[in-house]
Coordinates of C-alpha atoms in Angstrom, one line a residue:
Chain I
M149 CA 6.3 -5.8 -44.8
E150 CA 6.1 -2.0 -45.0
S151 CA 3.1 -2.5 -47.4
V152 CA 1.0 -4.7 -44.8
G153 CA -1.9 -2.3 -43.5
V154 CA -2.1 -2.5 -39.6
L155 CA -5.3 -0.8 -38.0
M156 CA -4.6 0.6 -34.6
P157 CA -8.2 2.3 -33.0
V158 CA -6.7 4.4 -30.4
P159 CA -3.6 5.6 -29.2
M160 CA -2.3 3.0 -26.1
S161 CA 1.3 3.5 -26.6
P162 CA 4.2 5.9 -28.0
Y163 CA 6.4 3.3 -28.2
L164 CA 4.3 0.8 -29.9
E165 CA 3.0 3.4 -32.3
Q166 CA 7.1 3.9 -33.5
E167 CA 7.7 0.3 -33.9
L168 CA 4.8 -0.5 -35.5
E169 CA 5.4 2.6 -38.1
R170 CA 8.7 1.2 -38.7
R171 CA 7.8 -2.2 -39.7
F172 CA 4.0 -1.7 -41.2
N173 CA 1.7 0.4 -42.8
L174 CA 0.4 2.2 -39.9
L175 CA -3.2 3.3 -40.1
K176 CA -4.2 5.7 -36.8
L177 CA -8.2 5.3 -36.8
W178 CA -8.5 8.5 -34.2
T179 CA -7.1 10.9 -36.5
A180 CA -9.9 10.2 -39.2
P181 CA -12.2 12.9 -39.4
E182 CA -15.1 10.2 -40.5
K183 CA -14.2 6.9 -38.9
A184 CA -16.5 4.3 -40.8
E185 CA -15.3 6.3 -44.3
F186 CA -11.8 5.6 -43.5
L187 CA -12.3 2.2 -42.6
K188 CA -13.9 1.6 -46.1
A189 CA -11.3 3.7 -48.0
H190 CA -8.4 1.1 -46.1
S191 CA -10.3 -2.2 -45.9
G192 CA -8.4 -3.5 -48.8
A193 CA -5.2 -3.0 -47.0
I194 CA -6.0 -3.5 -43.6
R195 CA -4.3 -7.5 -42.8
A196 CA -3.8 -6.5 -38.7
V197 CA -6.2 -4.9 -36.0
I198 CA -4.1 -3.8 -32.4
G199 CA -6.7 -4.3 -29.6
N200 CA -6.3 -3.0 -25.8
A201 CA -8.5 -3.7 -23.0
G202 CA -11.0 -1.1 -24.1
N203 CA -10.9 -1.9 -28.5
G204 CA -11.0 -5.4 -29.7
A205 CA -13.2 -6.6 -32.8
D206 CA -16.3 -7.2 -32.6
V207 CA -18.6 -8.9 -35.5
G208 CA -19.1 -5.4 -37.3
L209 CA -15.5 -4.8 -37.6
I210 CA -14.7 -7.8 -38.6
E211 CA -16.8 -7.8 -41.5
A212 CA -15.8 -4.5 -42.8
L213 CA -12.2 -6.3 -42.9
P214 CA -12.2 -8.8 -45.5
E215 CA -8.4 -8.7 -45.4
L216 CA -8.0 -9.1 -41.9
E217 CA -5.7 -12.0 -40.9
I218 CA -5.1 -11.0 -37.2
I219 CA -5.8 -9.6 -34.2
A220 CA -2.7 -8.5 -31.5
S221 CA -4.4 -7.1 -28.5
F222 CA -1.9 -5.0 -25.9
S223 CA -3.7 -6.7 -23.5
V224 CA -3.9 -9.8 -21.9
G225 CA -7.7 -9.7 -21.7
I226 CA -9.3 -10.0 -24.7
D227 CA -13.2 -9.8 -24.0
K228 CA -14.1 -7.2 -26.2
V229 CA -12.8 -9.4 -29.5
D230 CA -15.4 -11.9 -31.0
L231 CA -13.3 -15.2 -30.4
D232 CA -16.2 -17.2 -32.3
K233 CA -16.0 -15.3 -35.3
C234 CA -12.6 -15.2 -35.5
R235 CA -12.4 -18.9 -35.4
E236 CA -15.4 -19.4 -38.2
K237 CA -13.2 -16.6 -40.1
G238 CA -9.8 -18.0 -39.5
I239 CA -8.3 -15.2 -37.6
R240 CA -5.2 -15.4 -35.8
V241 CA -5.7 -13.9 -32.2
T242 CA -2.9 -12.7 -30.0
N243 CA -2.7 -11.3 -26.5
T244 CA 0.1 -10.3 -23.6
P245 CA -0.2 -12.4 -20.9
D246 CA 2.5 -13.0 -18.1
V247 CA 4.2 -9.4 -19.1
L248 CA 1.9 -7.8 -16.9
T249 CA 1.7 -10.2 -14.3
D250 CA 3.6 -9.0 -11.8
D251 CA 2.6 -5.1 -12.0
V252 CA -1.0 -6.2 -11.6
A253 CA -0.5 -8.3 -8.8
D254 CA 1.5 -5.4 -7.2
L255 CA -1.2 -3.0 -7.7
A256 CA -4.0 -5.2 -6.2
I257 CA -1.8 -5.4 -3.2
G258 CA -1.2 -1.3 -3.4
L259 CA -4.6 -0.6 -3.8
A260 CA -5.5 -3.2 -0.8
L261 CA -3.2 -1.4 1.6
A262 CA -4.5 2.1 0.0
V263 CA -8.1 1.4 1.1
L264 CA -7.5 -0.5 4.3
R265 CA -5.0 1.9 5.4
R266 CA -6.4 5.0 4.1
L267 CA -3.4 6.1 2.5
C268 CA -4.9 8.1 0.0
E269 CA -7.4 9.8 2.7
A270 CA -4.4 10.6 4.8
D271 CA -2.5 12.2 2.2
G272 CA -5.3 14.5 1.2
Y273 CA -5.4 15.4 5.1
V274 CA -2.1 16.1 5.8
R275 CA -2.2 18.3 2.6
S276 CA -5.2 19.9 3.6
G277 CA -3.7 20.9 7.0
E278 CA -6.2 19.2 9.1
W279 CA -3.6 17.6 10.8
K280 CA -2.6 20.2 12.8
N281 CA -6.1 20.0 14.3
G282 CA -5.8 16.4 15.3
D283 CA -5.1 13.1 14.6
Y284 CA -6.1 11.0 12.0
N285 CA -8.6 8.1 12.8
L286 CA -7.2 4.5 13.5
T287 CA -7.2 2.5 10.2
T288 CA -7.5 -1.2 9.5
K289 CA -4.7 -3.9 10.1
F290 CA -4.1 -5.2 6.9
T291 CA -1.3 -8.6 8.0
G292 CA -3.4 -11.4 8.9
K293 CA -6.6 -10.6 6.6
T294 CA -7.8 -13.5 5.0
V295 CA -7.6 -12.6 1.0
G296 CA -10.4 -14.4 -1.3
I297 CA -9.1 -14.6 -4.7
I298 CA -11.5 -15.1 -7.9
G299 CA -9.9 -16.7 -10.7
L300 CA -6.4 -18.5 -9.9
G301 CA -4.6 -17.8 -12.9
R302 CA -1.2 -16.3 -13.3
I303 CA -2.1 -13.3 -11.8
G304 CA -4.4 -14.5 -8.9
Q305 CA -1.4 -16.9 -7.7
A306 CA 0.5 -13.8 -7.6
V307 CA -1.5 -12.1 -5.8
A308 CA -1.6 -14.6 -3.5
K309 CA 2.1 -14.8 -3.2
R310 CA 2.4 -11.5 -2.3
A311 CA -0.3 -11.7 0.5
E312 CA 0.9 -14.9 1.6
A313 CA 4.0 -12.5 2.9
F314 CA 1.4 -10.2 5.2
S315 CA 0.5 -14.0 6.8
C316 CA -2.7 -13.5 4.8
P317 CA -4.9 -16.2 4.8
I318 CA -5.4 -17.1 1.4
A319 CA -8.6 -18.6 -0.3
Y320 CA -10.3 -18.8 -3.8
Y321 CA -12.7 -19.5 -6.2
S322 CA -11.9 -20.7 -9.5
R323 CA -13.9 -23.0 -12.1
T324 CA -12.1 -26.1 -11.2
E325 CA -10.4 -26.6 -7.6
K326 CA -6.6 -26.8 -8.0
P327 CA -5.4 -29.6 -5.3
D328 CA -1.8 -28.8 -5.9
L329 CA -1.9 -25.6 -4.5
Q330 CA -2.2 -25.2 -0.6
Y331 CA -4.7 -22.6 -0.7
K332 CA -8.8 -23.2 1.0
Y333 CA -11.6 -23.5 -2.3
Y334 CA -14.4 -22.4 -2.4
P335 CA -17.3 -23.8 -4.6
S336 CA -19.1 -20.8 -5.0
V337 CA -18.3 -17.0 -5.2
V338 CA -21.1 -16.0 -2.4
E339 CA -19.0 -18.7 -0.1
L340 CA -15.9 -17.6 -1.1
A341 CA -17.3 -13.6 0.4
S342 CA -18.4 -14.8 3.2
N343 CA -15.2 -16.2 4.8
C344 CA -12.9 -13.8 3.4
D345 CA -12.1 -9.9 4.4
I346 CA -10.2 -9.0 1.4
L347 CA -12.1 -10.3 -2.2
V348 CA -9.8 -9.8 -5.4
V349 CA -11.3 -10.3 -8.6
V350 CA -8.8 -11.4 -11.2
C351 CA -10.3 -13.5 -13.5
P352 CA -11.0 -13.2 -17.2
L353 CA -14.5 -11.7 -18.0
T354 CA -16.7 -13.8 -19.7
Q355 CA -20.2 -14.6 -20.5
E356 CA -20.4 -16.6 -17.4
T357 CA -18.3 -14.4 -15.2
R358 CA -20.2 -10.8 -15.9
H359 CA -21.3 -9.4 -13.0
I360 CA -20.1 -12.0 -10.8
I361 CA -20.1 -9.6 -8.2
N362 CA -23.6 -9.2 -7.7
R363 CA -25.8 -7.8 -4.7
E364 CA -25.9 -11.5 -3.2
V365 CA -21.6 -11.4 -3.2
I366 CA -21.5 -7.6 -2.1
D367 CA -23.7 -8.5 0.9
A368 CA -21.8 -11.8 1.9
L369 CA -18.7 -9.6 1.8
G370 CA -20.3 -7.2 4.0
P371 CA -19.5 -4.1 6.1
M372 CA -15.8 -5.1 7.1
G373 CA -15.2 -6.5 3.9
I374 CA -13.1 -4.8 1.0
L375 CA -13.5 -5.4 -2.8
I376 CA -10.4 -4.9 -5.1
N377 CA -11.5 -5.1 -8.9
I378 CA -8.4 -5.3 -11.4
G379 CA -10.3 -7.4 -13.7
R380 CA -12.7 -6.0 -16.2
G381 CA -15.2 -3.4 -14.7
P382 CA -18.1 -5.6 -16.0
H383 CA -17.2 -8.0 -13.9
V384 CA -19.2 -6.1 -11.3
D385 CA -22.9 -4.9 -11.1
E386 CA -21.4 -1.2 -10.5
S387 CA -25.0 0.5 -9.7
E388 CA -25.1 -2.3 -6.9
L389 CA -21.4 -1.8 -5.8
V390 CA -22.2 2.1 -5.4
S391 CA -25.6 1.6 -3.4
A392 CA -23.7 -1.0 -1.0
L393 CA -20.7 1.4 -0.2
L394 CA -23.0 4.6 0.3
E395 CA -25.2 2.5 2.7
G396 CA -22.4 1.2 4.5
R397 CA -23.0 -2.4 3.2
L398 CA -19.9 -3.1 1.9
G399 CA -16.6 -1.9 4.1
G400 CA -14.5 -0.2 0.9
A401 CA -13.2 -1.1 -2.4
G402 CA -10.3 -0.4 -4.8
L403 CA -10.8 0.1 -8.3
D404 CA -8.8 0.0 -11.5
V405 CA -11.3 -0.7 -14.1
Y406 CA -15.1 0.3 -14.4
E407 CA -18.3 -0.5 -16.7
N408 CA -17.6 2.4 -18.8
E409 CA -14.1 3.5 -18.5
P410 CA -13.4 6.3 -18.2
D411 CA -16.9 7.2 -16.7
V412 CA -16.3 6.7 -12.7
P413 CA -19.7 6.6 -10.6
E414 CA -19.0 10.4 -9.3
Q415 CA -21.1 8.8 -6.2
L416 CA -17.9 7.4 -5.1
F417 CA -15.8 10.7 -4.8
Q418 CA -17.1 11.7 -1.7
L419 CA -16.2 8.2 0.1
E420 CA -13.2 7.8 2.4
N421 CA -13.0 3.9 1.9
V422 CA -12.7 3.6 -1.5
V423 CA -9.4 4.2 -3.7
L424 CA -10.1 4.9 -7.6
L425 CA -7.3 4.2 -10.4
P426 CA -7.7 5.1 -14.1
H427 CA -6.9 1.7 -15.4
V428 CA -3.2 1.4 -14.5
G429 CA -2.6 -2.1 -13.9
S430 CA 0.2 -2.7 -16.3
D431 CA 1.1 0.7 -16.9
T432 CA 5.1 0.5 -16.1
V433 CA 7.5 1.4 -18.5
E434 CA 9.2 -1.7 -18.8
T435 CA 5.6 -3.5 -18.9
D436 CA 4.6 -1.1 -21.6
T437 CA 7.7 -1.9 -23.6
A438 CA 7.4 -5.7 -23.0
M439 CA 3.6 -5.8 -24.3
A440 CA 4.6 -3.9 -27.3
D441 CA 7.6 -5.8 -28.1
L442 CA 5.1 -9.3 -27.7
V443 CA 2.5 -7.4 -30.0
I444 CA 5.2 -6.6 -32.7
G445 CA 6.5 -10.1 -32.2
N446 CA 3.6 -12.0 -32.5
L447 CA 2.9 -10.1 -35.8
E448 CA 6.4 -10.3 -37.5
A449 CA 5.9 -14.2 -36.6
H450 CA 2.2 -14.1 -38.3
F451 CA 3.5 -12.7 -41.7
L452 CA 6.8 -14.6 -41.6
N453 CA 5.0 -17.8 -41.6
K454 CA 6.4 -18.5 -37.7
P455 CA 4.8 -20.0 -35.4
L456 CA 3.0 -17.1 -32.9
L457 CA 4.3 -16.2 -29.9
T458 CA 1.4 -15.9 -27.6
P459 CA -1.7 -17.1 -29.4
V460 CA -5.5 -17.0 -28.3
V461 CA -6.8 -18.3 -31.3
Chain D
M47 CA -11.0 -11.6 52.8
A48 CA -12.7 -11.3 50.0
Q49 CA -10.8 -11.5 47.1
D50 CA -13.9 -9.6 45.1
N51 CA -12.1 -6.7 42.9
D52 CA -14.9 -4.9 43.3
N53 CA -14.4 -4.3 47.1
H54 CA -10.9 -2.7 46.1
T55 CA -10.7 1.1 47.2
E56 CA -8.7 3.2 44.8
S57 CA -5.9 3.2 47.6
Q58 CA -5.4 -0.2 47.7
L59 CA -4.9 -0.5 43.9
P60 CA -0.9 0.1 43.1
Q61 CA -0.5 3.7 41.8
V62 CA 0.8 4.8 38.2
L63 CA 1.5 8.1 37.3
V64 CA 0.3 9.3 33.8
L65 CA 1.7 13.0 32.7
R66 CA -0.3 13.0 29.8
Q67 CA -2.6 10.9 27.8
P68 CA -1.0 8.4 25.5
G69 CA -2.6 7.6 22.6
C70 CA -4.0 4.6 23.8
W71 CA -5.6 5.7 27.0
T72 CA -9.2 5.0 26.3
M73 CA -8.8 1.8 25.8
L74 CA -6.2 1.5 28.6
E75 CA -8.1 3.5 31.1
S76 CA -11.7 1.8 30.3
N77 CA -9.8 -1.9 30.6
Y78 CA -7.4 -1.6 33.6
S79 CA -8.7 1.1 36.1
H80 CA -10.0 -1.6 38.0
K81 CA -6.1 -2.9 38.5
F82 CA -4.0 0.3 38.9
N83 CA -5.0 3.9 40.2
F84 CA -4.1 6.0 37.6
L85 CA -2.4 9.3 38.7
K86 CA -3.5 11.7 35.6
A87 CA -1.0 14.9 35.9
W88 CA -3.2 16.4 33.1
D89 CA -6.3 16.4 34.7
S90 CA -5.2 18.5 37.7
P91 CA -5.3 22.3 38.1
L92 CA -2.0 22.2 39.2
P93 CA 0.9 23.0 36.9
Q94 CA 2.9 19.5 36.4
D95 CA 5.9 20.5 38.6
Q96 CA 3.4 21.4 41.3
F97 CA 1.4 18.5 41.3
L98 CA 4.5 16.2 41.3
A99 CA 5.9 17.6 44.2
G100 CA 2.7 17.3 46.0
H101 CA 1.3 13.9 44.7
A102 CA 4.2 11.9 43.3
G103 CA 6.5 11.5 46.6
S104 CA 5.3 7.9 46.4
V105 CA 5.0 6.8 43.2
Q106 CA 6.9 3.8 41.8
A107 CA 5.5 3.4 38.4
L108 CA 5.4 6.1 35.1
L109 CA 3.5 5.3 31.9
S110 CA 4.9 7.5 29.2
S111 CA 4.6 7.9 25.6
S112 CA 6.4 9.6 23.0
I113 CA 3.9 12.1 22.5
G114 CA 4.0 13.0 26.0
P115 CA 6.2 15.1 27.8
P116 CA 9.8 13.9 27.5
I117 CA 11.1 12.1 30.4
T118 CA 14.1 14.6 31.4
A119 CA 16.5 14.3 34.3
N120 CA 14.8 17.1 36.0
I121 CA 11.2 15.0 36.0
L122 CA 13.2 12.5 37.1
G123 CA 14.3 14.3 40.0
M124 CA 10.7 15.4 41.1
L125 CA 10.3 11.4 41.6
P126 CA 12.2 10.4 44.1
S127 CA 10.5 6.6 44.8
L128 CA 10.4 5.9 41.1
K129 CA 11.4 2.3 40.2
V130 CA 9.7 2.1 36.8
I131 CA 8.9 3.5 33.3
V132 CA 6.4 1.7 31.4
T133 CA 6.2 3.3 27.6
T134 CA 3.7 3.0 25.3
S135 CA 6.3 3.4 22.4
A136 CA 8.9 1.2 20.5
G137 CA 11.4 4.3 20.4
L138 CA 13.0 5.2 23.8
D139 CA 14.5 8.5 22.2
H140 CA 12.2 10.6 24.5
V141 CA 13.6 8.8 27.8
D142 CA 16.9 9.9 29.5
L143 CA 18.2 6.7 29.6
P144 CA 22.0 6.8 31.3
K145 CA 19.8 9.2 34.4
C146 CA 17.8 6.3 34.4
R147 CA 20.2 3.8 34.7
E148 CA 22.2 5.4 37.1
R149 CA 18.6 5.9 39.6
G150 CA 18.4 2.2 38.7
V151 CA 14.8 3.1 37.6
V152 CA 14.3 -0.2 35.4
V153 CA 12.3 0.9 31.4
A154 CA 10.0 -1.6 29.5
S155 CA 9.0 -0.6 25.9
A156 CA 6.3 -1.6 23.5
P157 CA 9.2 -3.1 20.7
K158 CA 6.8 -5.5 18.8
V159 CA 3.3 -5.0 19.2
H160 CA 3.4 -2.4 15.9
T161 CA 5.8 -4.1 13.8
H162 CA 3.5 -5.6 11.5
D163 CA 1.5 -2.0 11.5
V164 CA 4.3 0.0 10.5
A165 CA 6.0 -2.6 8.3
D166 CA 2.7 -2.4 6.1
L167 CA 2.5 1.1 6.7
A168 CA 6.6 1.5 4.9
V169 CA 5.1 -1.0 1.8
G170 CA 2.0 0.7 1.5
L171 CA 3.7 4.2 1.1
F172 CA 6.7 2.5 -1.0
L173 CA 3.7 1.1 -3.3
D174 CA 2.3 4.0 -3.5
V175 CA 5.0 6.8 -4.3
M176 CA 6.3 3.9 -7.1
R177 CA 2.6 3.2 -8.7
K178 CA 1.2 6.8 -8.0
I179 CA -1.5 5.4 -6.3
S180 CA -2.7 8.6 -4.1
A181 CA -2.0 10.5 -7.3
G182 CA -4.0 8.6 -9.7
D183 CA -6.8 8.3 -7.3
R184 CA -6.8 12.3 -7.2
Y185 CA -6.9 12.2 -11.0
V186 CA -9.8 10.2 -11.4
R187 CA -11.5 12.3 -8.9
D188 CA -10.1 15.4 -10.1
R189 CA -12.3 14.3 -13.4
L190 CA -9.1 14.2 -15.3
W191 CA -9.1 10.8 -16.7
A192 CA -12.2 11.8 -19.1
S193 CA -11.0 14.7 -20.3
R194 CA -7.2 14.3 -20.4
G195 CA -6.7 10.8 -21.1
E196 CA -4.3 8.3 -19.6
F197 CA -2.5 8.6 -17.1
S198 CA 1.4 8.5 -16.8
L199 CA 3.4 5.6 -16.9
V200 CA 5.9 4.5 -13.8
S201 CA 8.5 2.3 -13.1
K202 CA 8.3 -1.5 -12.4
I203 CA 8.7 -2.7 -8.6
G204 CA 9.9 -6.2 -9.4
G205 CA 13.6 -6.0 -9.6
K206 CA 13.9 -2.4 -7.9
R207 CA 16.9 -2.6 -5.0
V208 CA 15.6 -1.6 -2.1
G209 CA 18.1 -0.6 1.0
I210 CA 16.6 -0.9 4.6
V211 CA 18.2 1.7 7.4
G212 CA 17.5 -0.4 10.1
L213 CA 17.4 -3.9 10.3
G214 CA 15.7 -4.6 13.6
N215 CA 11.9 -5.9 14.0
I216 CA 10.3 -3.5 11.8
G217 CA 13.4 -3.2 8.9
L218 CA 12.8 -7.3 8.9
E219 CA 9.3 -7.3 8.4
V220 CA 9.6 -4.8 5.6
A221 CA 12.4 -6.7 4.0
K222 CA 10.4 -10.0 3.6
K223 CA 7.1 -8.3 2.3
L224 CA 8.8 -6.4 -0.3
E225 CA 10.7 -9.9 -1.4
A226 CA 7.7 -11.0 -2.5
F227 CA 7.3 -8.2 -4.9
G228 CA 10.2 -9.2 -6.5
C229 CA 12.6 -6.9 -4.8
S230 CA 16.2 -7.3 -3.7
I231 CA 16.7 -6.5 -0.4
L232 CA 20.2 -4.4 1.0
Y233 CA 20.8 -3.3 4.5
N234 CA 22.4 -0.7 6.9
S235 CA 22.4 -1.4 10.3
R236 CA 24.5 -0.3 13.2
K237 CA 26.3 -3.6 13.2
E238 CA 26.1 -6.7 10.3
K239 CA 23.6 -9.3 11.4
P240 CA 25.2 -12.8 10.8
F241 CA 22.1 -15.1 9.7
V242 CA 20.0 -12.7 7.0
P243 CA 20.6 -13.1 3.2
Y244 CA 21.0 -9.3 2.3
P245 CA 24.0 -7.8 1.6
F246 CA 25.5 -5.2 4.4
Y247 CA 26.8 -1.9 3.7
S248 CA 28.6 -0.4 6.2
S249 CA 28.4 2.9 4.7
I250 CA 24.8 4.6 4.6
C251 CA 25.9 6.2 1.4
E252 CA 27.4 3.3 -0.7
L253 CA 23.9 1.9 0.4
A254 CA 21.9 4.9 -1.3
F255 CA 23.9 4.8 -4.3
N256 CA 23.5 0.8 -4.9
S257 CA 19.6 1.8 -4.3
D258 CA 16.1 2.2 -6.0
A259 CA 14.7 3.3 -2.8
L260 CA 15.4 4.0 0.7
I261 CA 13.5 2.7 3.7
I262 CA 13.8 3.9 7.2
C263 CA 13.4 1.9 9.7
C264 CA 15.6 2.5 12.4
A265 CA 15.5 4.2 15.9
L266 CA 16.7 7.8 16.5
T267 CA 19.5 7.9 18.3
A268 CA 22.7 10.7 18.5
E269 CA 23.9 8.6 16.0
T270 CA 21.4 8.5 13.4
H271 CA 19.9 12.2 13.7
H272 CA 20.3 13.4 10.2
L273 CA 21.6 10.5 9.0
I274 CA 20.1 10.7 5.7
N275 CA 21.3 14.1 4.7
N276 CA 22.2 15.9 1.4
K277 CA 25.3 13.6 0.4
V278 CA 23.2 10.6 1.0
L279 CA 20.2 12.2 -0.9
L280 CA 22.3 12.9 -4.0
A281 CA 23.4 9.3 -3.9
L282 CA 20.4 8.0 -3.9
G283 CA 19.6 9.8 -7.4
R284 CA 17.2 11.2 -9.3
D285 CA 15.3 8.2 -10.2
G286 CA 15.2 7.1 -6.3
I287 CA 12.7 7.3 -3.3
I288 CA 12.8 7.3 -0.2
V289 CA 10.2 5.8 2.8
N290 CA 10.5 7.3 6.3
V291 CA 8.4 5.2 9.1
G292 CA 11.2 5.7 11.7
R293 CA 11.5 9.4 13.2
G294 CA 11.5 12.4 11.1
A295 CA 14.8 13.7 12.5
I296 CA 16.4 10.9 11.0
I297 CA 16.5 12.9 7.6
D298 CA 17.5 16.3 7.0
E299 CA 14.3 17.8 6.5
K300 CA 15.1 20.9 4.6
E301 CA 18.0 18.9 2.4
M302 CA 15.2 16.2 1.4
V303 CA 12.3 19.1 0.6
Q304 CA 15.1 21.0 -1.4
C305 CA 16.2 17.6 -3.4
L306 CA 12.3 16.6 -4.2
V307 CA 11.8 20.4 -5.3
K308 CA 14.5 20.5 -7.7
G309 CA 14.4 16.8 -9.1
E310 CA 17.4 15.5 -7.3
I311 CA 15.6 12.6 -5.8
G312 CA 12.7 10.8 -7.6
G313 CA 10.2 10.8 -4.7
A314 CA 9.1 10.3 -1.0
G315 CA 6.7 8.3 1.2
L316 CA 6.8 10.1 4.7
D317 CA 4.9 9.3 7.9
V318 CA 7.0 11.3 10.2
F319 CA 8.6 14.5 10.1
E320 CA 10.8 16.6 12.1
N321 CA 8.2 18.9 13.6
E322 CA 5.0 17.3 13.5
P323 CA 1.9 18.0 12.9
Q324 CA 4.3 20.7 10.8
V325 CA 4.7 19.5 7.3
P326 CA 6.7 21.5 4.6
K327 CA 4.2 23.0 2.6
E328 CA 6.5 22.8 -0.6
L329 CA 5.9 19.2 -0.5
F330 CA 1.9 19.6 -1.1
P331 CA 2.2 20.5 -4.8
L332 CA 4.2 17.5 -5.9
D333 CA 2.7 14.2 -7.4
N334 CA 5.8 12.3 -6.3
V335 CA 4.9 12.6 -2.6
V336 CA 2.7 10.6 -0.2
L337 CA 1.8 12.1 3.3
S338 CA 0.8 10.2 6.2
P339 CA 0.0 11.8 9.7
H340 CA 2.6 9.7 11.7
N341 CA -0.2 6.4 11.1
G342 CA 2.5 3.8 11.5
P343 CA 0.8 2.1 14.4
C344 CA -2.7 3.2 14.2
T345 CA -5.1 0.3 14.0
P346 CA -7.5 -0.8 16.6
E347 CA -5.8 -4.3 16.6
Y348 CA -2.7 -2.6 17.8
F349 CA -4.1 -0.8 20.2
M350 CA -5.6 -3.8 22.0
D351 CA -2.4 -5.2 22.1
L352 CA -0.2 -2.1 23.3
C353 CA -2.8 -1.8 26.1
E354 CA -2.2 -5.9 26.8
L355 CA 1.3 -5.2 27.2
V356 CA 1.2 -2.0 28.8
A357 CA -1.1 -3.6 31.4
G358 CA 1.3 -6.9 31.4
N359 CA 4.3 -4.9 32.3
L360 CA 3.0 -3.0 35.3
A361 CA 1.2 -5.8 36.7
A362 CA 4.7 -7.9 36.2
F363 CA 6.5 -4.7 38.0
F364 CA 3.9 -5.0 40.9
S365 CA 4.1 -8.3 41.6
N366 CA 7.8 -8.5 41.9
R367 CA 8.0 -10.2 38.1
P368 CA 10.2 -9.9 35.5
L369 CA 9.0 -7.1 33.0
L370 CA 7.4 -8.7 29.7
S371 CA 9.3 -6.4 27.5
P372 CA 12.2 -4.7 29.4
A373 CA 14.0 -2.1 27.0
L374 CA 17.8 -3.5 26.3
D375 CA 20.8 -1.8 27.4
K376 CA 22.0 -0.6 24.4

């Protein structure tokens, strides 16, 4: 398989790169001075593309690579891959579900605790020496707060399980109700937002879920409510979120994703009721390895004509 | 005779001596001044000793807190009529308990009011250190994400072995909460607990050796002072982290700081320190340390519940009923 050309658009994981280089002809797009020329020069050889949360394959890229057979994404979300085009052209698409479920769910709860209990702000309060001048403010209890989950898939259910250990009542919105789960279902996101204290976004990004968190939802969540986004930046109307936070219409936010990463709206930097993370949902060594192994496993299966491990298309 | 509360004069209300304002004072005073006559020692121009000599001769009840002056044999000696001490803390390390026993002074504490808030903070600090949440937030606010690119990889929480030191109310809550994250729980306590499903380690060093993280949830006593010493920290090891929501003096702070600076342990989440609000400044540049200004119980819900319990204990005492939360003789 060493002659198989595999295109990697950006650095993602040193371990993944190393394992790909061992097996394939890895072509690193980010090292090319002229990307378009690089693609043209190698278009005959590229049979696979490695995607991630920020990079997939749109129509332009797919058309530029006539030998493309498979897109293996180093992520579970594949909103940047044109799935219809792939289906049309018979291109396979794989992702990395399950292996990152726990890490992302862990982070959702970590963000909720950090926002409610002001962990980052209080840490800064100590480091700056201000504690000598007086106690920090009261913060907000987490145990017992109602957690509303948008998208009750693998990660959503893992978030629910953790929140339940804090005696948090669980409510959710999903495309369809899940009757075998004992959680309260709301048929609309606005109703869910009106009835919870902490709203967690954890559904796939599609055309329907883009800006699912809009002004109406934010206002329903309200000045005591907290938004946690561990899904995709475009789930949230970011400019509405920023105004709501600046005006005090929303109680707080814990964000791991943004509409235009790595750009983060700087007006949020002055706020103490916001925690901002640089898209680290699945960034643990163990999960990085497991995700990379899944990408490699899918590619090997494809080129050996075996069934794919985690196909999406 | 009219039973209208508004007609009670101050002298008819039972007297409660308060040496220094506890954290919940504002809420306590505004909600319960119509029930108790609070004798506020800090409000007097007289130094404390003189105030007590002049005004506290017939006081039967004392309200104390862990931030107030310690209730020493000396202070007890100046309160000849004292029968009950109601403290706003779960911890009793600030009260001379043997002297109280000798004098027949009963003590009521607040053992469970803050259980969830302190346990939540322990879990929050653990998650923060493990997943570098505060460090990541600083990375974004310092505008390093755009310039330096991806933040660092950390280690997964699921499967980590968490050693809980002190399996009381708080320790048990921490255990239950962390199990939901896929952690396995082990513990050390004064005595093995017969009905808990977690493995017990009688040696704190062995607990540390077999743990990826230690969470300190025990009380400060003579036995637990500097329980976590250099030997225990080295047993915890280079990748091990320590979280303390108990009392600062349970850990040999100087040793811990050295271990962190030299990389002999992997990180720490600390809500308490040996000499608050002093915090060793060697910790400030470290990204694997999360610092908290003794915020364990600090939510409004906690303060409301606490005031209710304190007032409830005082009311029980003054109407000859059993205290709601008597501190058990240990």
